[in-house]
Short mmCIF file of C-alpha atoms in Angstrom, two decimals:
data_model
loop_
_atom_site.label_atom_id
_atom_site.label_comp_id
_atom_site.label_asym_id
_atom_site.label_seq_id
_atom_site.Cartn_x
_atom_site.Cartn_y
_atom_site.Cartn_z
CA MET T 225 74.00 33.93 36.24
CA PHE T 226 76.06 34.55 39.38
CA LYS T 227 75.32 32.67 42.56
CA LYS T 228 74.46 34.81 45.57
CA GLN T 229 76.67 33.09 48.13
CA THR T 230 76.24 33.24 51.91
CA VAL T 231 78.18 36.46 52.20
CA PHE T 232 76.93 40.01 52.55
CA LEU T 233 78.75 43.33 52.46
CA SER T 234 77.40 44.62 55.72
CA LEU T 235 79.97 47.09 56.97
CA CYS T 236 80.63 48.46 60.41
CA PHE T 237 81.17 52.16 61.03
CA LEU T 238 80.88 52.23 64.80
CA THR T 239 81.34 54.64 67.69
CA ALA T 240 84.89 55.80 68.31
CA SER T 241 86.29 54.31 71.48
CA ASN T 242 86.86 56.27 74.60
CA VAL T 243 90.04 58.36 74.60
CA LEU T 244 89.65 59.87 78.02
CA ALA T 245 89.56 58.67 81.63
CA GLY T 246 86.33 57.41 83.17
CA GLY T 247 83.39 55.29 82.00
CA LEU T 248 82.36 54.34 78.47
CA VAL T 249 81.18 57.86 77.60
CA THR T 250 82.29 59.71 80.75
CA ASN T 251 85.47 61.74 81.22
CA SER T 252 86.82 62.23 84.74
CA ASN T 253 90.05 63.87 83.55
CA GLN T 254 89.20 67.57 83.61
CA SER T 255 92.27 69.30 85.07
CA ALA T 256 96.04 69.23 85.31
CA SER T 257 95.57 68.42 89.00
CA PHE T 258 93.98 65.10 87.98
CA LEU T 259 97.07 64.24 85.94
CA ARG T 260 99.38 64.72 88.91
CA ASN T 261 97.05 62.95 91.38
CA PRO T 262 93.85 61.33 90.03
CA ALA T 263 92.34 60.59 93.47
CA ARG T 264 90.56 63.94 93.71
CA ASP T 265 87.17 62.90 95.11
CA ALA T 266 87.75 64.35 98.60
CA VAL T 267 90.29 67.04 97.75
CA ILE T 268 89.37 70.65 98.54
CA ASP T 269 90.66 72.64 95.57
CA ILE T 270 89.31 74.53 92.56
CA ASP T 271 89.14 71.40 90.37
CA GLY T 272 86.60 70.16 92.93
CA VAL T 273 83.96 72.05 90.92
CA TYR T 274 83.87 68.72 89.06
CA THR T 275 85.40 66.15 91.42
CA ASN T 276 84.10 67.37 94.82
CA PRO T 277 81.69 70.30 94.39
CA ALA T 278 80.53 70.30 98.01
CA GLY T 279 84.13 70.69 99.16
CA ILE T 280 84.43 74.07 97.39
CA SER T 281 82.57 75.57 100.37
CA PHE T 282 85.66 74.96 102.53
CA MET T 283 87.99 76.99 100.31
CA SER T 284 89.06 80.47 101.39
CA LEU T 285 86.57 83.31 100.92
CA GLY T 286 86.65 85.02 97.56
CA PHE T 287 87.07 84.18 93.89
CA HIS T 288 88.96 81.11 92.63
CA LEU T 289 89.86 80.26 89.04
CA GLY T 290 91.46 77.23 87.38
CA PHE T 291 92.44 76.80 83.74
CA THR T 292 94.04 73.72 82.12
CA LEU T 293 95.47 72.81 78.72
CA GLN T 294 96.05 69.11 77.96
CA HIS T 295 97.75 67.33 75.08
CA PRO T 296 96.82 63.64 74.64
CA GLU T 297 98.62 61.12 72.42
CA GLN T 298 96.73 57.89 71.81
CA GLU T 299 96.75 54.84 69.59
CA ARG T 300 94.29 52.02 69.05
CA ASN T 301 95.45 48.94 67.20
CA ILE T 302 93.38 45.96 66.11
CA THR T 303 95.27 42.88 64.93
CA THR T 304 92.88 40.74 62.87
CA THR T 305 93.54 37.16 61.82
CA PHE T 306 91.20 35.87 59.10
CA PRO T 307 92.11 33.26 56.43
CA THR T 308 91.03 35.22 53.36
CA LEU T 309 93.00 38.33 54.35
CA ALA T 310 95.91 36.38 52.85
CA GLN T 311 94.37 37.19 49.44
CA ASN T 312 95.17 40.90 49.74
CA ILE T 313 97.39 41.69 46.74
CA ASN T 314 99.68 43.79 48.94
CA HIS T 315 100.03 41.13 51.66
CA LEU T 316 99.75 37.81 49.84
CA GLY T 317 99.96 34.85 52.17
CA GLU T 318 99.56 36.97 55.31
CA SER T 319 96.32 36.14 57.11
CA THR T 320 97.10 38.46 60.03
CA HIS T 321 96.83 42.21 59.44
CA LYS T 322 97.35 45.04 61.91
CA PHE T 323 94.97 47.99 61.57
CA HIS T 324 96.45 51.09 63.16
CA GLY T 325 94.31 53.89 64.58
CA LYS T 326 95.79 57.12 65.85
CA ALA T 327 94.21 59.97 67.78
CA SER T 328 95.74 63.16 69.06
CA ALA T 329 94.47 66.61 69.90
CA PRO T 330 96.79 69.63 69.99
CA ILE T 331 94.93 71.14 72.95
CA VAL T 332 92.07 70.02 75.20
CA PRO T 333 91.02 72.94 77.44
CA SER T 334 89.05 73.02 80.69
CA PHE T 335 88.01 75.79 83.04
CA GLN T 336 86.66 75.99 86.62
CA ALA T 337 85.58 79.02 88.63
CA ALA T 338 84.02 79.53 92.07
CA TYR T 339 83.11 82.31 94.46
CA VAL T 340 82.99 81.46 98.16
CA TRP T 341 80.99 83.41 100.77
CA GLU T 342 80.62 82.59 104.46
CA ARG T 343 77.86 80.05 103.85
CA TRP T 344 77.10 80.00 100.14
CA THR T 345 79.24 79.11 97.15
CA ALA T 346 78.64 79.65 93.43
CA MET T 347 80.60 77.62 90.91
CA ALA T 348 80.89 76.93 87.18
CA SER T 349 82.98 74.80 84.84
CA PHE T 350 83.62 74.15 81.16
CA ALA T 351 85.20 70.86 80.04
CA PHE T 352 84.86 67.86 77.77
CA SER T 353 82.83 65.77 80.17
CA GLY T 354 82.33 62.73 77.98
CA GLY T 355 82.13 61.16 74.57
CA GLY T 356 84.31 58.71 72.71
CA GLY T 357 86.98 61.13 71.52
CA LYS T 358 88.30 60.54 68.02
CA CYS T 359 90.23 57.96 66.04
CA GLU T 360 91.40 57.66 62.44
CA PHE T 361 92.23 54.44 60.60
CA ASP T 362 94.05 55.32 57.39
CA ASN T 363 93.82 51.75 56.07
CA GLY T 364 90.31 51.01 57.28
CA ILE T 365 89.41 48.39 59.85
CA GLY T 366 89.45 44.62 59.92
CA SER T 367 85.70 44.03 60.06
CA ILE T 368 85.36 45.80 56.71
CA GLU T 369 88.34 44.27 54.92
CA SER T 370 87.50 40.77 56.19
CA ILE T 371 84.23 40.91 54.27
CA PHE T 372 85.77 42.19 51.03
CA SER T 373 88.56 39.63 51.38
CA LEU T 374 85.97 36.96 50.52
CA LEU T 375 85.53 38.32 46.98
CA PRO T 376 88.20 36.10 45.33
CA SER T 377 86.58 33.01 46.87
CA VAL T 378 83.15 34.06 45.61
CA ALA T 379 84.65 34.79 42.19
CA GLN T 380 86.24 31.34 41.99
CA MET T 381 82.87 29.73 42.75
CA ASN T 382 81.60 31.54 39.67
CA LYS T 383 84.49 30.37 37.42
CA ILE T 384 86.35 33.69 37.57
CA PRO T 385 90.17 33.27 37.72
CA ALA T 386 90.63 35.61 40.70
CA LYS T 387 93.30 34.87 43.28
CA ALA T 388 93.57 38.21 45.09
CA TYR T 389 91.80 41.47 45.82
CA SER T 390 92.67 45.10 46.50
CA LEU T 391 90.78 48.05 47.94
CA ASN T 392 91.19 51.53 49.38
CA SER T 393 89.54 51.89 52.78
CA PHE T 394 89.41 54.69 55.35
CA MET T 395 87.61 55.23 58.64
CA LYS T 396 87.39 58.16 61.04
CA GLY T 397 85.14 58.74 64.03
CA ARG T 398 84.85 61.70 66.38
CA GLN T 399 82.49 62.06 69.36
CA TYR T 400 82.65 64.74 72.06
CA TYR T 401 80.34 65.67 74.93
CA LEU T 402 81.08 69.25 75.99
CA GLY T 403 79.92 69.99 79.54
CA ILE T 404 78.97 73.43 80.86
CA GLN T 405 78.14 73.21 84.56
CA MET T 406 76.61 75.66 87.03
CA GLY T 407 76.11 74.92 90.70
CA ALA T 408 75.85 76.14 94.26
CA GLY T 409 77.13 74.93 97.59
CA TYR T 410 76.01 75.53 101.16
CA LYS T 411 78.16 75.15 104.28
CA ILE T 412 75.84 73.81 106.98
CA ASN T 413 78.52 74.20 109.64
CA ASP T 414 82.29 74.22 109.88
CA ARG T 415 82.41 70.47 109.20
CA LEU T 416 79.61 69.72 106.72
CA ALA T 417 78.71 71.11 103.29
CA VAL T 418 76.38 70.12 100.44
CA SER T 419 76.07 71.11 96.80
CA ALA T 420 73.71 70.90 93.83
CA GLY T 421 74.27 71.73 90.21
CA LEU T 422 73.22 71.18 86.62
CA ARG T 423 75.49 70.31 83.71
CA ALA T 424 74.43 70.99 80.13
CA ILE T 425 75.91 68.40 77.76
CA ILE T 426 76.38 69.47 74.15
CA GLY T 427 76.95 66.27 72.19
CA THR T 428 78.51 66.30 68.72
CA ALA T 429 79.83 63.48 66.57
CA THR T 430 81.05 62.96 63.01
CA TYR T 431 81.72 59.64 61.30
CA THR T 432 83.36 59.45 57.89
CA GLY T 433 84.35 56.38 55.94
CA TYR T 434 84.72 54.90 52.52
CA VAL T 435 85.64 51.75 50.65
CA LYS T 436 86.61 52.33 47.02
CA ASP T 437 88.89 51.16 44.22
CA ILE T 438 87.78 47.55 44.79
CA ALA T 439 89.38 45.14 42.33
CA LEU T 440 90.05 41.47 41.66
CA HIS T 441 93.48 40.22 40.60
CA ALA T 442 94.72 37.16 38.74
CA ALA T 443 97.38 34.80 40.10
CA ASP T 444 100.15 36.84 38.47
CA GLY T 445 98.85 40.04 40.12
CA THR T 446 97.20 41.39 37.00
CA LYS T 447 94.13 43.47 37.74
CA LEU T 448 91.05 41.84 36.25
CA PRO T 449 88.55 43.92 34.25
CA GLN T 450 85.67 45.53 36.14
CA ALA T 451 83.31 43.32 34.15
CA TYR T 452 84.34 40.40 36.37
CA LEU T 453 83.58 42.25 39.62
CA SER T 454 80.35 44.03 38.67
CA PRO T 455 78.04 40.96 38.45
CA ILE T 456 79.25 39.76 41.86
CA MET T 457 78.59 43.13 43.48
CA GLN T 458 75.21 43.40 41.78
CA ALA T 459 74.32 39.98 43.19
CA MET T 460 75.32 41.34 46.59
CA GLY T 461 72.83 44.21 46.24
CA ASP T 462 74.82 47.04 44.64
CA PRO T 463 73.21 48.05 41.31
CA SER T 464 76.30 50.08 40.37
CA GLY T 465 78.46 46.96 40.50
CA THR T 466 81.36 48.79 42.15
CA GLY T 467 80.73 47.78 45.78
CA GLU T 468 81.87 51.21 46.91
CA ILE T 469 80.75 52.60 50.26
CA ASP T 470 80.77 56.32 50.99
CA MET T 471 79.36 57.80 54.19
CA THR T 472 79.51 60.93 56.31
CA THR T 473 77.21 61.33 59.30
CA ASP T 474 76.96 64.22 61.73
CA GLN T 475 75.18 63.74 65.06
CA SER T 476 74.18 66.31 67.67
CA CYS T 477 72.02 66.74 70.76
CA ILE T 478 71.79 68.44 74.16
CA GLY T 479 71.39 66.60 77.46
CA TRP T 480 71.13 67.64 81.11
CA THR T 481 72.91 66.13 84.12
CA PRO T 482 71.81 67.01 87.68
CA VAL T 483 74.68 66.70 90.17
CA VAL T 484 74.54 66.61 93.99
CA GLY T 485 77.38 66.28 96.48
CA ILE T 486 78.31 66.23 100.16
CA ASP T 487 81.58 66.84 102.01
CA TRP T 488 82.28 66.07 105.66
CA ARG T 489 85.43 67.39 107.33
CA ILE T 490 85.56 64.93 110.20
CA ASN T 491 88.55 66.61 111.84
CA ASP T 492 91.83 68.25 110.89
CA HIS T 493 93.16 64.94 109.57
CA TRP T 494 90.21 63.34 107.76
CA ASN T 495 87.90 64.52 104.99
CA ILE T 496 85.35 62.38 103.13
CA ALA T 497 83.07 63.27 100.23
CA ALA T 498 80.55 61.78 97.82
CA LYS T 499 78.94 62.84 94.55
CA TYR T 500 75.95 61.55 92.59
CA GLU T 501 75.41 62.36 88.91
CA PHE T 502 72.04 61.39 87.47
CA ARG T 503 71.70 59.52 84.18
CA THR T 504 71.72 61.82 81.18
CA LYS T 505 69.48 61.13 78.21
CA MET T 506 71.41 61.65 74.97
CA ALA T 507 69.33 61.33 71.79
CA LEU T 508 71.71 62.18 68.95
CA LYS T 509 70.09 63.44 65.76
CA ASN T 510 71.48 61.98 62.54
CA ASN T 511 72.33 64.06 59.48
CA SER T 512 73.73 61.66 56.89
CA THR T 513 75.25 61.77 53.43
CA MET T 514 75.49 58.21 52.10
CA ASN T 515 75.52 56.53 48.72
CA ASP T 516 72.75 54.04 47.95
CA PHE T 517 74.82 50.94 48.70
CA ALA T 518 75.80 52.36 52.10
CA ARG T 519 72.16 53.07 52.92
CA SER T 520 71.25 49.47 52.07
CA GLN T 521 73.60 48.03 54.71
CA PRO T 522 71.78 47.00 57.93
CA THR T 523 74.78 47.62 60.18
CA LEU T 524 74.94 51.22 58.94
CA ASP T 525 71.37 51.88 60.10
CA LYS T 526 72.76 53.58 63.21
CA PHE T 527 74.08 56.36 60.97
CA ASN T 528 71.30 56.39 58.39
CA ASP T 529 68.98 59.35 58.98
CA ARG T 530 66.32 57.78 56.76
CA LYS T 531 66.05 54.79 59.10
CA ASN T 532 66.98 56.38 62.43
CA GLU T 533 66.33 60.07 62.86
CA LYS T 534 67.83 59.86 66.36
CA ILE T 535 69.93 57.30 68.23
CA ARG T 536 70.40 56.95 71.99
CA ASP T 537 73.79 57.00 73.71
CA ASP T 538 73.08 57.93 77.33
CA ILE T 539 75.62 58.99 79.93
CA PRO T 540 75.22 56.65 82.92
CA THR T 541 74.46 57.44 86.52
CA THR T 542 77.80 58.06 88.24
CA ILE T 543 78.56 57.61 91.94
CA THR T 544 81.89 58.66 93.47
CA PHE T 545 83.28 58.35 96.99
CA GLY T 546 86.53 59.80 98.26
CA ALA T 547 88.60 60.13 101.41
CA GLN T 548 91.63 62.22 102.30
CA TYR T 549 93.92 61.61 105.27
CA SER T 550 96.53 64.14 106.34
CA PRO T 551 98.83 62.67 109.02
CA ILE T 552 100.79 65.94 109.08
CA SER T 553 100.04 69.30 107.53
CA THR T 554 102.40 68.79 104.57
CA VAL T 555 101.24 65.31 103.52
CA ARG T 556 97.87 64.25 102.07
CA ILE T 557 96.91 60.67 101.18
CA ASN T 558 93.87 60.17 98.95
CA GLY T 559 91.60 57.33 97.98
CA GLY T 560 88.58 57.13 95.70
CA PHE T 561 85.94 54.88 94.16
CA HIS T 562 83.87 55.45 91.01
CA PHE T 563 80.92 53.48 89.67
CA TYR T 564 79.36 54.10 86.25
CA ASP T 565 76.00 52.34 85.89
CA ASP T 566 76.44 51.48 82.19
CA CYS T 567 73.94 48.60 82.30
CA ASN T 568 71.02 50.90 83.13
CA THR T 569 71.46 53.36 80.29
CA VAL T 570 69.68 53.34 76.95
CA LYS T 571 71.83 52.74 73.89
CA TYR T 572 71.20 52.11 70.21
CA ASN T 573 69.99 48.60 69.41
CA ASN T 574 69.93 47.71 73.12
CA GLU T 575 73.74 47.61 73.28
CA GLU T 576 73.52 48.09 77.05
CA GLU T 577 72.41 44.44 77.22
CA LEU T 578 75.89 43.44 76.01
CA ILE T 579 77.49 44.96 79.12
CA ASP T 580 78.06 42.49 81.96
CA HIS T 581 78.54 45.12 84.69
CA GLY T 582 79.07 48.83 85.06
CA THR T 583 82.52 50.39 84.94
CA VAL T 584 84.36 50.36 88.29
CA GLU T 585 87.38 52.48 89.23
CA PHE T 586 89.66 52.49 92.28
CA LEU T 587 92.05 55.38 92.90
CA LEU T 588 94.96 56.14 95.21
CA GLY T 589 97.14 59.22 95.39
CA ALA T 590 99.42 61.26 97.60
CA GLU T 591 100.76 64.81 97.81
CA TRP T 592 103.74 66.21 99.68
CA ASP T 593 104.49 69.87 100.21
CA ALA T 594 108.25 69.58 99.79
CA THR T 595 108.73 73.33 100.27
CA LYS T 596 106.51 76.39 100.57
CA TRP T 597 106.51 76.72 96.79
CA LEU T 598 106.70 73.08 95.60
CA THR T 599 104.18 70.23 95.97
CA VAL T 600 105.08 66.79 94.58
CA SER T 601 102.29 64.33 93.85
CA GLY T 602 101.47 61.03 92.19
CA GLY T 603 98.66 58.52 91.91
CA TRP T 604 97.17 55.36 90.46
CA GLN T 605 93.81 54.50 88.94
CA ASN T 606 92.45 51.07 88.04
CA THR T 607 89.59 50.96 85.53
CA SER T 608 87.60 47.77 84.97
CA TYR T 609 85.04 47.58 82.15
CA GLY T 610 82.35 44.92 82.12
CA LEU T 611 82.14 44.48 78.36
CA SER T 612 81.10 41.19 76.82
CA VAL T 613 82.78 39.67 73.76
CA GLU T 614 79.75 40.67 71.69
CA TYR T 615 80.20 44.34 72.63
CA MET T 616 83.79 44.54 71.40
CA GLN T 617 84.10 45.75 67.82
CA ASP T 618 86.70 47.58 65.76
CA MET T 619 85.69 51.14 66.59
CA SER T 620 83.66 50.42 69.70
CA PHE T 621 86.03 48.89 72.21
CA ASN T 622 87.51 49.72 75.57
CA CYS T 623 90.25 47.87 77.43
CA SER T 624 90.57 47.75 81.20
CA SER T 625 93.66 49.55 82.43
CA ASN T 626 95.94 50.78 85.16
CA MET T 627 96.93 54.43 85.01
CA LEU T 628 99.91 56.07 86.69
CA ALA T 629 100.11 59.83 87.18
CA ILE T 630 102.82 62.15 88.42
CA GLY T 631 103.32 65.87 88.65
CA VAL T 632 104.07 68.98 90.65
CA ARG T 633 102.41 72.19 91.75
CA LEU T 634 104.59 75.30 91.66
CA LYS T 635 103.45 78.18 93.81
CA ALA T 636 104.40 81.36 91.96
CA SER T 637 102.91 83.63 94.64
CA GLU T 638 100.31 83.60 97.41
CA LYS T 639 97.60 83.97 94.74
CA ILE T 640 98.92 82.00 91.74
CA SER T 641 100.03 78.38 91.32
CA VAL T 642 100.94 76.26 88.29
CA ASP T 643 100.20 72.53 87.90
CA LEU T 644 102.29 70.25 85.67
CA GLY T 645 101.03 66.70 85.19
CA TYR T 646 101.59 63.55 83.15
CA MET T 647 99.63 60.32 83.06
CA HIS T 648 100.18 57.05 81.23
CA ASN T 649 97.66 54.23 80.82
CA PHE T 650 98.72 50.60 80.78
CA TYR T 651 95.92 48.74 78.99
CA LYS T 652 95.13 45.04 79.08
CA ASP T 653 94.89 43.59 75.56
CA LYS T 654 91.55 42.01 74.76
CA THR T 655 91.30 38.98 72.45
CA VAL T 656 88.01 38.05 70.77
CA GLU T 657 87.63 34.83 68.76
CA THR T 658 84.58 34.19 66.58
CA THR T 659 83.46 31.95 63.73
CA VAL T 660 82.17 33.46 60.49
CA ASN T 661 79.92 31.53 58.09
CA ALA T 662 80.45 33.07 54.66
CA ALA T 663 80.67 32.04 51.00
CA GLY T 664 79.89 28.45 51.94
CA MET T 665 82.80 28.34 54.38
CA GLU T 666 83.14 28.32 58.16
CA LEU T 667 86.07 30.60 58.96
CA ALA T 668 87.76 31.38 62.28
CA LYS T 669 88.37 35.06 63.03
CA LYS T 670 90.48 36.50 65.84
CA ASP T 671 90.79 40.14 66.85
CA VAL T 672 93.29 41.46 69.39
CA TYR T 673 92.46 44.94 70.69
CA GLU T 674 95.29 47.14 71.98
CA ARG T 675 95.46 50.72 73.21
CA THR T 676 98.04 53.24 74.34
CA ASN T 677 97.42 56.60 75.97
CA ALA T 678 99.61 59.36 77.39
CA VAL T 679 98.56 62.88 78.38
CA PHE T 680 100.54 65.99 79.33
CA ALA T 681 98.91 68.99 81.01
CA ILE T 682 99.62 72.42 82.39
CA GLY T 683 97.20 74.31 84.60
CA VAL T 684 97.08 77.72 86.24
CA ASN T 685 95.15 78.39 89.46
CA MET T 686 94.37 81.87 90.77
CA ASP T 687 92.81 83.09 94.02
CA PHE T 688 91.44 86.61 94.46
#
């Protein structure tokens, strides 16, 4: 008879963390212009279809088109310290393990178009307006391995001569919110314009993970027979005795975001603008393929279509303000403020209650027309998340950051220009320390969350 110790194999396959700029599930990086100067909230340009839709009314009459291709390179690393990780056969004696997650996309496209009449403006855009992006952990994540690392201790309590463990673990998450926006603007007079639009959000996500090839090892490294492991795993709730987890879940839904804006050209030097995006209900429908042991795990309920047909992951209300000051015709200085009301969304298992305050961003930027065909620009963005310690988990974490951007606009002709931009995020590491009561032991656990992010972009703008 095997004792069922105070340890459970409750594994965490959680939402991929945000890979883009903006709030928790909001992306404000939708053009190459943003990468060369992120303070776009009061800029009058074609990318304003997203950043300043009311300002489109002040563009020249006719048709305007913008197209961008971006290439992001990102990493997310979690360094986990947990005493029993030292029992990993491949890292004996090492209680600190680094779990490396990498995400990259060859191309991320976006598109904006507008037609300007004397008073009215029609506009449309296509871009990835939110979601968590994607991340892949080839060696799994610490929250999973920490639990399996307890197996030798449980085995020893049951007179099994196990001193180490081994496993094969993998985790991948992908979440994208594709936005298709239509809108209209109206120029009240030569100084004031307003806009209204509607963005359709097509949400898709896929989560894949497994834990397999679980084994116990003797002090000399010899792999112990499966007969030693099976009774322990059966006592933990897996009739097969293998302890293997296998899961793939697809999620999808459609949401709708109303957007309103206003732009006031105070004089030839000052322009200010504001935008309000309403909260978007996102109820993602689960379609899961899971083995029985995976379906029995409470922390996998979020991805289990038999327990949750749909899960909520709303996009928050977003408020932006911007100002542009042009002391001379060839220089523009920009400032902006963003607020994402994350606390007043609806998320699975009331996760919004673990957020201390909504995401806040401050932005500064400047542009200089060095010549008739060359504009040089740069900018800064500070992003502050209000996430509690309880919110931070392996695949559901964000780190506050400072972002620097630089780039140029090359004017090929009177009708065509090319944007080249680069941005780099400097993230603040987040350390979370907890105590785990398991297998009759009280164990200290520490996780250090790190991120890197760099994005290159090229954009083409055309006026007709």
